[in-house]
Short mmCIF file of C-alpha atoms in Angstrom, two decimals:
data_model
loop_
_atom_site.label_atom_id
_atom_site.label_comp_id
_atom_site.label_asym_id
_atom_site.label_seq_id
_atom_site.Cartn_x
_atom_site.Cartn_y
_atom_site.Cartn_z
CA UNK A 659 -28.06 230.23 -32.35
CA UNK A 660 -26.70 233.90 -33.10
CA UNK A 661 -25.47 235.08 -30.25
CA UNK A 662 -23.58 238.05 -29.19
CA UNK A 663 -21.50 238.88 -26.22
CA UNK A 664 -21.52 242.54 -25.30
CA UNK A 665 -17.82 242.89 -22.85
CA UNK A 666 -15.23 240.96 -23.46
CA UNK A 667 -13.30 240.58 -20.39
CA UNK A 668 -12.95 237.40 -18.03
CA UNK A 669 -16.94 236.97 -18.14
CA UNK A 670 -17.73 237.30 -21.72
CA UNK A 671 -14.63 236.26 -23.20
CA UNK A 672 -14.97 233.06 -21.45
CA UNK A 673 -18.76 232.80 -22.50
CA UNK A 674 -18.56 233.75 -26.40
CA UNK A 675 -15.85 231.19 -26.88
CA UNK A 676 -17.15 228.25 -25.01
CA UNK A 677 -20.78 229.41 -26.67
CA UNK A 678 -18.87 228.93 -30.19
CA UNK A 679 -16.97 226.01 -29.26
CA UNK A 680 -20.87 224.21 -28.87
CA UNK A 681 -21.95 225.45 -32.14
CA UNK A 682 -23.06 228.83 -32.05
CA UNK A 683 -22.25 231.81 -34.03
CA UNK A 684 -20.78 234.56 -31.35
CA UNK A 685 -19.76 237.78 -32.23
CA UNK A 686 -17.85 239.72 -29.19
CA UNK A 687 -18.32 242.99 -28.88
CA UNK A 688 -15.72 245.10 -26.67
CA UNK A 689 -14.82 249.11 -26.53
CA UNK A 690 -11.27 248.52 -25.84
CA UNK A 691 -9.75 248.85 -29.60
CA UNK A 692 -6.51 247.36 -28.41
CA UNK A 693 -7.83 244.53 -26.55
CA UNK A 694 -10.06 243.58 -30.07
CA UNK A 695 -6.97 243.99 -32.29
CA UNK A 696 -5.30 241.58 -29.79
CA UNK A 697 -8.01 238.97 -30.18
CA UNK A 698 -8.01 239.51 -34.17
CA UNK A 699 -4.49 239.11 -33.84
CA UNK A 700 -4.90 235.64 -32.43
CA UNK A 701 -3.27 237.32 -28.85
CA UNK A 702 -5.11 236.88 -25.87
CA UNK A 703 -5.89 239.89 -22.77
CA UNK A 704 -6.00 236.90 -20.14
CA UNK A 705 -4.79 234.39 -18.70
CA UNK A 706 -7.21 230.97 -18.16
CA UNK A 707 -6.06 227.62 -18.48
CA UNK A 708 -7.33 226.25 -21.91
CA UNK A 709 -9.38 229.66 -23.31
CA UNK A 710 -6.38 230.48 -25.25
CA UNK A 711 -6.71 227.19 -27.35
CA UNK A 712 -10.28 227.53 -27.90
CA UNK A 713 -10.48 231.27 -29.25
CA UNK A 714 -7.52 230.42 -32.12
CA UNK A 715 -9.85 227.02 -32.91
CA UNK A 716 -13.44 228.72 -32.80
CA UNK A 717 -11.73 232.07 -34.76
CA UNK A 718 -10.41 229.91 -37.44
CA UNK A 719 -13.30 227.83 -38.39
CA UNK A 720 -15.64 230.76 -38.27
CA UNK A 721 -18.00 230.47 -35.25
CA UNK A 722 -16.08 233.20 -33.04
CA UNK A 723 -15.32 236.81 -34.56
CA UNK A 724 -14.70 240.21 -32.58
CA UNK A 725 -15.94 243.90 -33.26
CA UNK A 726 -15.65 247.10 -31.39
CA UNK A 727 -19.09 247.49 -32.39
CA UNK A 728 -22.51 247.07 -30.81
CA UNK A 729 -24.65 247.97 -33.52
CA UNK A 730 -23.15 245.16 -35.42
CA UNK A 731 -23.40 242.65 -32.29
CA UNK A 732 -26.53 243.54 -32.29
CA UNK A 733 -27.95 243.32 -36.21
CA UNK A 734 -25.84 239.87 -36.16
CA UNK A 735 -27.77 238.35 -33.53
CA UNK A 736 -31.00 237.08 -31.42
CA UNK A 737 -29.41 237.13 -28.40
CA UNK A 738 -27.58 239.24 -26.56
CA UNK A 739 -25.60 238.55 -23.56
CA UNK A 740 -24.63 241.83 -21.68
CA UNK A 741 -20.73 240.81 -19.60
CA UNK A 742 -19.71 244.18 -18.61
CA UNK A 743 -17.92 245.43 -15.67
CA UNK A 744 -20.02 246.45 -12.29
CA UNK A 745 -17.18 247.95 -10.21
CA UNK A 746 -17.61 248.76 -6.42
CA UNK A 747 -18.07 252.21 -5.63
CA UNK A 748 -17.10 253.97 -2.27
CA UNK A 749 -19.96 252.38 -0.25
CA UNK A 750 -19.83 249.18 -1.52
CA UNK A 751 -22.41 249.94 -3.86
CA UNK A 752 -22.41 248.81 -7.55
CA UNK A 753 -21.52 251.42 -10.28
CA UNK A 754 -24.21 250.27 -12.71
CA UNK A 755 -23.27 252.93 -15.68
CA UNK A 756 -21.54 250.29 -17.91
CA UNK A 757 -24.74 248.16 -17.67
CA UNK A 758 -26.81 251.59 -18.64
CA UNK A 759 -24.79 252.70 -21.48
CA UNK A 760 -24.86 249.09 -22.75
CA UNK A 761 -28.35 248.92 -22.62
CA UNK A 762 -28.55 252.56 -24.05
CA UNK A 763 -26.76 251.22 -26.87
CA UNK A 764 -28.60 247.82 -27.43
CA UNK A 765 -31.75 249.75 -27.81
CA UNK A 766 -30.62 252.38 -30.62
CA UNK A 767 -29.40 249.31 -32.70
CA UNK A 768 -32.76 247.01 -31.94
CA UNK A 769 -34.61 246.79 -35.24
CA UNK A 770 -36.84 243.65 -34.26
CA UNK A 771 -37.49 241.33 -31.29
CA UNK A 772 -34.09 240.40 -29.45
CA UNK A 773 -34.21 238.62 -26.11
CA UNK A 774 -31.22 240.36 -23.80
CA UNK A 775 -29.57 238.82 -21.00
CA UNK A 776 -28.02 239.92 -18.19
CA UNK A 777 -24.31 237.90 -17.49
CA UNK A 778 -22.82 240.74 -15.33
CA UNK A 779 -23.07 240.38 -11.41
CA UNK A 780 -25.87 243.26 -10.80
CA UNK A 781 -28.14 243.79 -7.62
CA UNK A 782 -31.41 242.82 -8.01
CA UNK A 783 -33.90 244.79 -9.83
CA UNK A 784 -31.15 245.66 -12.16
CA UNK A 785 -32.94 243.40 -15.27
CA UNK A 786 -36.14 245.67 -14.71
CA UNK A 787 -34.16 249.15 -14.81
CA UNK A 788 -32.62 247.51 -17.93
CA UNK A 789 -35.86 246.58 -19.59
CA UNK A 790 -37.11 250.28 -19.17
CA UNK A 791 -34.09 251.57 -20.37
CA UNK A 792 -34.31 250.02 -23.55
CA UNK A 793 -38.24 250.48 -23.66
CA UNK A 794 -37.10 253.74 -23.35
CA UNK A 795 -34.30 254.54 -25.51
CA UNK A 796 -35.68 251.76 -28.15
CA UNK A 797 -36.43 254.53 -31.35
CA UNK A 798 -37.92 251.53 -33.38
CA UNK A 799 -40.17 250.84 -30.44
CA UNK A 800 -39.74 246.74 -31.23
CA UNK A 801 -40.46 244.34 -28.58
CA UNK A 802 -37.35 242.75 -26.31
CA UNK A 803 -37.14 240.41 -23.26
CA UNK A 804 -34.71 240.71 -20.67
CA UNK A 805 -33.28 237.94 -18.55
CA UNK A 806 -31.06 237.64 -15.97
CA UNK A 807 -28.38 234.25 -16.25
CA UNK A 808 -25.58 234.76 -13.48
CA UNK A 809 -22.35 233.35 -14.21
CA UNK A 810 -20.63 231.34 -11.66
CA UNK A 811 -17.54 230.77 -13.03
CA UNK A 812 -13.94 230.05 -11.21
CA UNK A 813 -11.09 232.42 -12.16
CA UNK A 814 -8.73 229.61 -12.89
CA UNK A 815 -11.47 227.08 -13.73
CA UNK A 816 -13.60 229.29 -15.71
CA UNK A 817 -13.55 226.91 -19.33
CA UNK A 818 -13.94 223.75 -17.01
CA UNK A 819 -16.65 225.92 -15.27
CA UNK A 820 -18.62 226.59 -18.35
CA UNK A 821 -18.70 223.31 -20.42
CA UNK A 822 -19.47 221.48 -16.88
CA UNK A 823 -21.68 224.01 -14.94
CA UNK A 824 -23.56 222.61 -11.76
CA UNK A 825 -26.56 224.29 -12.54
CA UNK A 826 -27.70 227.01 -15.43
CA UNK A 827 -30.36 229.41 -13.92
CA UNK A 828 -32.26 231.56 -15.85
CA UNK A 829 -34.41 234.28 -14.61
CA UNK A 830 -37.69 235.94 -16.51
CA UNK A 831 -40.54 237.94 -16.72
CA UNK A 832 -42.41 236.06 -19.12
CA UNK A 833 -42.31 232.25 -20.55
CA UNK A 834 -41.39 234.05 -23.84
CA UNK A 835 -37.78 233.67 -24.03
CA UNK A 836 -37.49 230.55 -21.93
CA UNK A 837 -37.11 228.53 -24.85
CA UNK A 838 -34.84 230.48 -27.20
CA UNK A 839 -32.14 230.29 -24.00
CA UNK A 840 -32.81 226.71 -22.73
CA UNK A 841 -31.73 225.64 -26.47
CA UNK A 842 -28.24 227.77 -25.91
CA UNK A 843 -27.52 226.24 -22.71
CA UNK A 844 -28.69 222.60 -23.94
CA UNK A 845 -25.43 221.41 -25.01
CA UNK A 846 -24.03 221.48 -21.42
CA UNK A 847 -26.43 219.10 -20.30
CA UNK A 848 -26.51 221.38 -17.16
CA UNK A 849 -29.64 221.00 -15.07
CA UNK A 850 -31.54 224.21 -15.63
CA UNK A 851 -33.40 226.55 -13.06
CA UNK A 852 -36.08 229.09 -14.66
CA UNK A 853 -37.17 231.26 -12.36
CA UNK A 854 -38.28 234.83 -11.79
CA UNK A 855 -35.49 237.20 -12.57
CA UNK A 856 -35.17 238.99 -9.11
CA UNK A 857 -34.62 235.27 -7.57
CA UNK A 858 -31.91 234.65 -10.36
CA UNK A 859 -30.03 238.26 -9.30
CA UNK A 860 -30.16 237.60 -5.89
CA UNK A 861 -29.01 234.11 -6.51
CA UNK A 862 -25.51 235.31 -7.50
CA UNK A 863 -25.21 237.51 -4.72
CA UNK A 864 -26.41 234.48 -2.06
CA UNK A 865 -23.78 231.96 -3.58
CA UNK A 866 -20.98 234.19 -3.26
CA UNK A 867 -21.95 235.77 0.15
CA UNK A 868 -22.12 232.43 1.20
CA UNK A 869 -18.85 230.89 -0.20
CA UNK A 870 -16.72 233.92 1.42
CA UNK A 871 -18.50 232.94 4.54
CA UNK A 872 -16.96 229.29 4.53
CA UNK A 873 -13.40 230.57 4.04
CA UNK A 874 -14.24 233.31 6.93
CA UNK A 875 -15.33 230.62 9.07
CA UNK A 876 -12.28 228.19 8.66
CA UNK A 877 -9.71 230.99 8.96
CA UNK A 878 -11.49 231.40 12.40
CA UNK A 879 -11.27 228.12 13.11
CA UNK A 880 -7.69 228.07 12.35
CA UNK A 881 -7.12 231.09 15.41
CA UNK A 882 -8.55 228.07 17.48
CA UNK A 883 -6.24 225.40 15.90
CA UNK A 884 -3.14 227.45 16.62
CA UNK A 885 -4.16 227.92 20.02
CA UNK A 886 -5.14 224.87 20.91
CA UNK A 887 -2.17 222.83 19.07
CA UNK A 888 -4.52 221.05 16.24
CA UNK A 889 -4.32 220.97 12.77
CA UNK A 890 -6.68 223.32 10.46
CA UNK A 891 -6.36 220.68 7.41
CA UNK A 892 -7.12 217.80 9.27
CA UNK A 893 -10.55 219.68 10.78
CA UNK A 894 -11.03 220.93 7.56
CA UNK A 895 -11.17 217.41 5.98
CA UNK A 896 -13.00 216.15 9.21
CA UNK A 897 -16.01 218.55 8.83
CA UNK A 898 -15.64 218.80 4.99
CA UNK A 899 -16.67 214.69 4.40
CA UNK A 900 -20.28 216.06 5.76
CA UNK A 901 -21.99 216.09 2.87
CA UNK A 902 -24.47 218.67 4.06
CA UNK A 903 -21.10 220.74 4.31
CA UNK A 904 -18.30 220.05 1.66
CA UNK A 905 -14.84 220.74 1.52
CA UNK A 906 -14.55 222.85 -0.61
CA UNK A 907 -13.78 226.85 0.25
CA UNK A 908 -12.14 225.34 3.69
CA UNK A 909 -9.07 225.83 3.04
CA UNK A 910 -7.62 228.00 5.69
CA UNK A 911 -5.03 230.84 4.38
CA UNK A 912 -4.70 234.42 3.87
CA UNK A 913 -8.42 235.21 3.27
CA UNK A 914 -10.07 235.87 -0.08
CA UNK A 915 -9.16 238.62 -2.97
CA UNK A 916 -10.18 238.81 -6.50
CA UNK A 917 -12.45 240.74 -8.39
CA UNK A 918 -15.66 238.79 -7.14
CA UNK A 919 -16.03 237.45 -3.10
CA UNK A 920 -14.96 240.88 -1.49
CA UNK A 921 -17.31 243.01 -4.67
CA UNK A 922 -20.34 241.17 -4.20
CA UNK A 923 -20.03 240.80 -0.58
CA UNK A 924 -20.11 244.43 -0.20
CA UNK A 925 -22.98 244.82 -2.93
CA UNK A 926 -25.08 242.05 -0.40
CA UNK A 927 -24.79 244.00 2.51
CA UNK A 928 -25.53 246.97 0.45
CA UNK A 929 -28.70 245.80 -1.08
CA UNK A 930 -29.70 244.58 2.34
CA UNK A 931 -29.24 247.94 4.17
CA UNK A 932 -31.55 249.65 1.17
CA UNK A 933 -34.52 247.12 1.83
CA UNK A 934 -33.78 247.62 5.87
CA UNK A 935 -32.01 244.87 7.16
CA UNK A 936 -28.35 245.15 8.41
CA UNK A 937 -26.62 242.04 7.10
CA UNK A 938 -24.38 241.97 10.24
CA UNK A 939 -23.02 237.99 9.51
CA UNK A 940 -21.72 238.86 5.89
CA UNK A 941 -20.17 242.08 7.93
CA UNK A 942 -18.47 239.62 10.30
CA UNK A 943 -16.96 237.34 7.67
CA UNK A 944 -15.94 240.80 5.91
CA UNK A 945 -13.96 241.76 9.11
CA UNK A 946 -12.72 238.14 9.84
CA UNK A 947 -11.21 238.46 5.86
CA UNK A 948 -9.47 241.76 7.32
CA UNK A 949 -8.27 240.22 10.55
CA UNK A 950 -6.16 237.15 8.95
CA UNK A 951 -4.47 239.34 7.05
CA UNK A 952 -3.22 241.39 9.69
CA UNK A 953 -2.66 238.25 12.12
CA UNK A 954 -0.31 237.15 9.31
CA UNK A 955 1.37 240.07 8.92
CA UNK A 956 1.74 240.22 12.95
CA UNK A 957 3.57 236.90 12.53
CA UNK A 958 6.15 237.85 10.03
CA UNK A 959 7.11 240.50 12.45
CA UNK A 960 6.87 238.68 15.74
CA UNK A 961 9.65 236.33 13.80
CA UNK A 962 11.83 238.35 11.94
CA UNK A 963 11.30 241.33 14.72
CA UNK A 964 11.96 244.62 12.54
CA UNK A 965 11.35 244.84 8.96
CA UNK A 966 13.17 247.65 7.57
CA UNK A 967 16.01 246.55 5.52
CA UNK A 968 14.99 243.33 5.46
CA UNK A 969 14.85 241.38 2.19
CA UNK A 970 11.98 239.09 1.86
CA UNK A 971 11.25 236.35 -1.04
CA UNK A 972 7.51 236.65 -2.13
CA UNK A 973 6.16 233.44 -3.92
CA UNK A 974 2.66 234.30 -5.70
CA UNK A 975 1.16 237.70 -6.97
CA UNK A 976 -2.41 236.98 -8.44
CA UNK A 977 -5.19 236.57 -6.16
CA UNK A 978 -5.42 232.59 -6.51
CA UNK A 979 -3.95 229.88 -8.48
CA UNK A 980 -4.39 229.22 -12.44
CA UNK A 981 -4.98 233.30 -13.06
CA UNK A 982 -2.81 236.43 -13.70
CA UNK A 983 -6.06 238.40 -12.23
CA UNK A 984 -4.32 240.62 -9.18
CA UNK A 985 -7.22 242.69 -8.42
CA UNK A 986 -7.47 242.90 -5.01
CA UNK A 987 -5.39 240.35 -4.33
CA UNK A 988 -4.15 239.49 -0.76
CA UNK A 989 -0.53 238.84 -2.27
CA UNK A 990 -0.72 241.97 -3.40
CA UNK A 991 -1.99 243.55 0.16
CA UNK A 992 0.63 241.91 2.13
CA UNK A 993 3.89 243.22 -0.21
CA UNK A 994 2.37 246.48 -0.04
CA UNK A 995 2.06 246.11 4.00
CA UNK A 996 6.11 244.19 4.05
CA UNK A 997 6.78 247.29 2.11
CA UNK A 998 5.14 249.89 4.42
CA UNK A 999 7.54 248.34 7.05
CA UNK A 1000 10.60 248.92 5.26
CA UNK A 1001 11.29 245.18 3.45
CA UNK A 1002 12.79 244.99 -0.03
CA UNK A 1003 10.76 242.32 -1.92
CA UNK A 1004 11.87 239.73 -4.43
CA UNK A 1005 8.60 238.14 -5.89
CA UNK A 1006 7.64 236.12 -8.49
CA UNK A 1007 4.63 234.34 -9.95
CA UNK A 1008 4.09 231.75 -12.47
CA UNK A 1009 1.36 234.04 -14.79
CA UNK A 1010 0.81 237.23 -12.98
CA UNK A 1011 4.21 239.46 -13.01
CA UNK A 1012 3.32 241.21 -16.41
CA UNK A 1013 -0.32 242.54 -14.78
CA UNK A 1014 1.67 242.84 -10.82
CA UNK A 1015 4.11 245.54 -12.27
CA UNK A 1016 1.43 248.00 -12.90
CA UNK A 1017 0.59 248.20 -9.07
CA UNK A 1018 3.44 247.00 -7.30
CA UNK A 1019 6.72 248.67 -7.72
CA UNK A 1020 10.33 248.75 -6.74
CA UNK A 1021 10.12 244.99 -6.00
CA UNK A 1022 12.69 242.85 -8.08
CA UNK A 1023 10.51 240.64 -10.54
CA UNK A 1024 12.60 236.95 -10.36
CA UNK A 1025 11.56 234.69 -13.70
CA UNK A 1026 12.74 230.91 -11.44
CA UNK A 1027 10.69 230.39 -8.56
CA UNK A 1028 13.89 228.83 -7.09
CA UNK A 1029 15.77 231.93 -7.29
CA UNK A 1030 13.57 234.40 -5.38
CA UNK A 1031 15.08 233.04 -1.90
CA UNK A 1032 18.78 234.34 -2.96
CA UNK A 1033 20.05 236.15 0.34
CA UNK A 1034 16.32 236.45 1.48
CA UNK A 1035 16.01 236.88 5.54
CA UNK A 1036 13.02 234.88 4.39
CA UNK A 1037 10.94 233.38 2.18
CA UNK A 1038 6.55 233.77 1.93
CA UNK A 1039 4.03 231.52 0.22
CA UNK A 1040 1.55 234.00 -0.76
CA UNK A 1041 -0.58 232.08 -4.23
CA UNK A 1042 -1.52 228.10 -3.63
CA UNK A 1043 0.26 227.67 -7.15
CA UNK A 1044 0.58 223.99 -7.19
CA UNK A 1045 3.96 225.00 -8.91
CA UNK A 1046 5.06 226.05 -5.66
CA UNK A 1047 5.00 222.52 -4.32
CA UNK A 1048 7.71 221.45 -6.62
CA UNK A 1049 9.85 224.25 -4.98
CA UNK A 1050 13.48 223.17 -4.17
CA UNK A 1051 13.50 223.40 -0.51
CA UNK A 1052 17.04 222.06 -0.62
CA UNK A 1053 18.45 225.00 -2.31
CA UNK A 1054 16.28 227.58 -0.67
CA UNK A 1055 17.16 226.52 2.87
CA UNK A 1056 20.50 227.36 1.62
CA UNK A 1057 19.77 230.65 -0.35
CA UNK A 1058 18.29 232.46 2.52
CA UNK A 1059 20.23 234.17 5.06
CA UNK A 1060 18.13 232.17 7.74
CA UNK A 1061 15.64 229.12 6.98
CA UNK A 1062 12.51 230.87 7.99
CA UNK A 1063 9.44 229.90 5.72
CA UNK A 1064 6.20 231.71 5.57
CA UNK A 1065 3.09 229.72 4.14
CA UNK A 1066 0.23 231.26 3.89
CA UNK A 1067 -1.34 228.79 1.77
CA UNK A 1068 -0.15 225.60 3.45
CA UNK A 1069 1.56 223.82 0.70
CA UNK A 1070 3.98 221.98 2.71
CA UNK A 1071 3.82 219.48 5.40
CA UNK A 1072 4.99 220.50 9.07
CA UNK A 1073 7.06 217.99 10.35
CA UNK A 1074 9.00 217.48 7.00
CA UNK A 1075 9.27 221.16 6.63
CA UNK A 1076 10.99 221.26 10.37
CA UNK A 1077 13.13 217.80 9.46
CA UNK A 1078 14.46 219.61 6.60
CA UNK A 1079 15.95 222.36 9.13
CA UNK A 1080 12.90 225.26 8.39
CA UNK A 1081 11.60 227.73 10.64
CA UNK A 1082 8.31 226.62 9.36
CA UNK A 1083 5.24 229.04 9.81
CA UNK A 1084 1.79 228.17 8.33
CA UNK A 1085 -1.85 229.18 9.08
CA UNK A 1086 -3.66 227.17 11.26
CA UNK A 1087 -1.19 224.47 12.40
#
């Protein structure tokens, strides 16, 4: 199929390459010059395990080319996948104008019948405002279809995520173009859900809601764990066997960050306040997100009593493991908040320094992992890099000033951690 990828960031990057690497012909279209000249360049604007790989394979034998231009996207192909940003604005609405002026632009370069889906995260109704939009804007006045197919991809995971996908869905307003995009998706061997395509938006927004809720809920139950003396991971892997529950997203830390859970969440509530109905569980896991935070925060203080002056090791900067995404990222959050209280940071993550030094400053950036603790009053687990379980406890006991340990992923076991002479801290246990 010819297929073209309008946004090239995490989303569509991610897409056009693993469309190519099936056996399509994907041209990615991006307005960032510099980030196109990269990709020409064989470079890469992200970090995700195995993507790099793929582009310089799929670019080389011809199935994978960029552009800065939509009108060419859009005269090379039938389809056209729209993977634009939809930041948050103010009120936790979406800022659709990125999905306008695509759509703006898709119809001033339609010449014929091109089916155009919707990849970007959008509140529901979006595909309809998108349809007129082109209708409208469409000079040629040619036919299109537009169809929502929400991504559900894993910062980290996302190439895994694509080739292996649960579930495809694919959301219409007519049978028309149900076969055209069933034929894209049918090298994944993916099971495939057609439905209409206000059931597919909300679908997106209903996974997500619903995943943040499961890390809410096991960061409360930690409170409870910690109070009553039990172990978060062990009720975590108690209730997880269920299989009407899972394990995954119960894994008790500093809450979740990223471009995507604390976004949508908002956009939920959002779209449920404009059809009259105040979402007030997806508010509550919202608030319990805030809450760990600052109960981890209170911790650090309640040990190491005042702050200021105090210099504390940071291990992890991006939001979760496997990325150098640090958009919102609770790492992030909590050396800005050690800062506001005065402590000098030394930090350091595996993938994520280059992107961390354009919003956190006057921290020292450390290139070993095993170096950050050097004369540290203590030392913070902030990213569940599985790096960081190799760490050499050994030497950082020594390097710090005084053994105290901060885990806010819990990487390490408690009773070794307190053998091997650690003030030992974690969440939950």
């Amino acid at each position: 199929m010819n297929i073209s990828i309008i946004g090239t960031g995490y989303v569509g990057l991610v897409t056009g390459t693993c469309f190519a690497e099936v056996g399509h012909q994907v041209v990615c279209v991006d307005c960032d010059a510099g980030k196109i000249e990269l990709l020409k360049a064989g470079g890469i604007p992200i970090y995700e395990p195995g993507l790099k790989e793929l582009v310089e394979k799929n670019t080389a034998e011809g199935r994978l080319r960029f552009t800065t231009s939509t009108r060419e996207g859009v005269e090379a192909s039938d389809i056209i996948f729209i993977a634009v940003p939809t930041p948050p604005l103010p009120d936790g609405s979406v800022d659709l104008s990125f999905i306008e002026g695509v759509a703006r632009d898709i119809a001033s370069a339609m010449t014929g019948y091109k089916i155009v889906v919707d990849k970007s995260t959008v509140p529901v109704k979006t595909g309809q405002k998108v349809a007129e939009t082109i209708q409208r804007y469409c000079q040629a006045k040619v036919e299109c279809d537009v169809v929502s197919n929400p991504e559900f991809l894993r910062e980290g995971f996302a190439v895994e995520d694509f080739m292996r996908p649960d579930r495809v869905v694919i959301g219409v307003t007519s049978e028309r173009p149900v076969k055209a995009i069933q034929e894209v998706f049918a090298p994944y061997n993916a099971p495939v859900i057609v439905t209409d395509i206000h059931s597919a938006e909300l679908i997106k927004h209903a996974a997500n809601s619903f995943l943040a809720l499961k890390i809410s809920y096991i960061n409360a139950i930690s409170l409870v764990c910690e109070a009553t003396g039990a172990n978060v991971q062990e009720v975590a892997n108690g209730i997880g066997m269920d299989e009407r529950i899972g394990r995954r997203f119960l894994d008790a830390g500093l809450g979740f960050g990223g471009s995507c859970f604390p976004k949508d969440l908002s956009a939920f509530i959002k779209i449920s306040e404009q059809i009259g109905y105040d979402f007030r569980l997806l508010k509550e896991v919202q608030r319990i997100n805030a809450d760990q935070m600052d109960r981890f925060v209170k911790k650090i203080i309640e040990t190491l009593w005042v702050l200021k002056d105090k210099k504390i090791g940071v291990l992890g900067l991006a939001f979760k493991q496997n990325t150098d995404d640090v958009r919102q990222s609770p790492a992030i959050d909590l050396c800005h908040r050690l800062q506001k209280e005065g402590a000098a940071l030394r930090v350091h993550d595996p993938k994520a320094m280059e992107k961390a030094r354009a919003v956190l400053k006057d921290v020292t950036y450390v290139e070993d992992m095993n170096e950050v603790a050097e004369g540290c009053d203590a030392l913070i687990i902030a990213t569940e890099w599985p790096e960081f379980k190799q760490l050499d406890l050994e030497r950082a006991r020594k390097a710090l000033t005084h053994p105290i340990l901060f885990d806010g992923r819990n990487l390490f076991n408690v009773k070794q951690m307190e053998e091997l002479g650690f003030i030992y801290k974690s969440i939950g246990r």
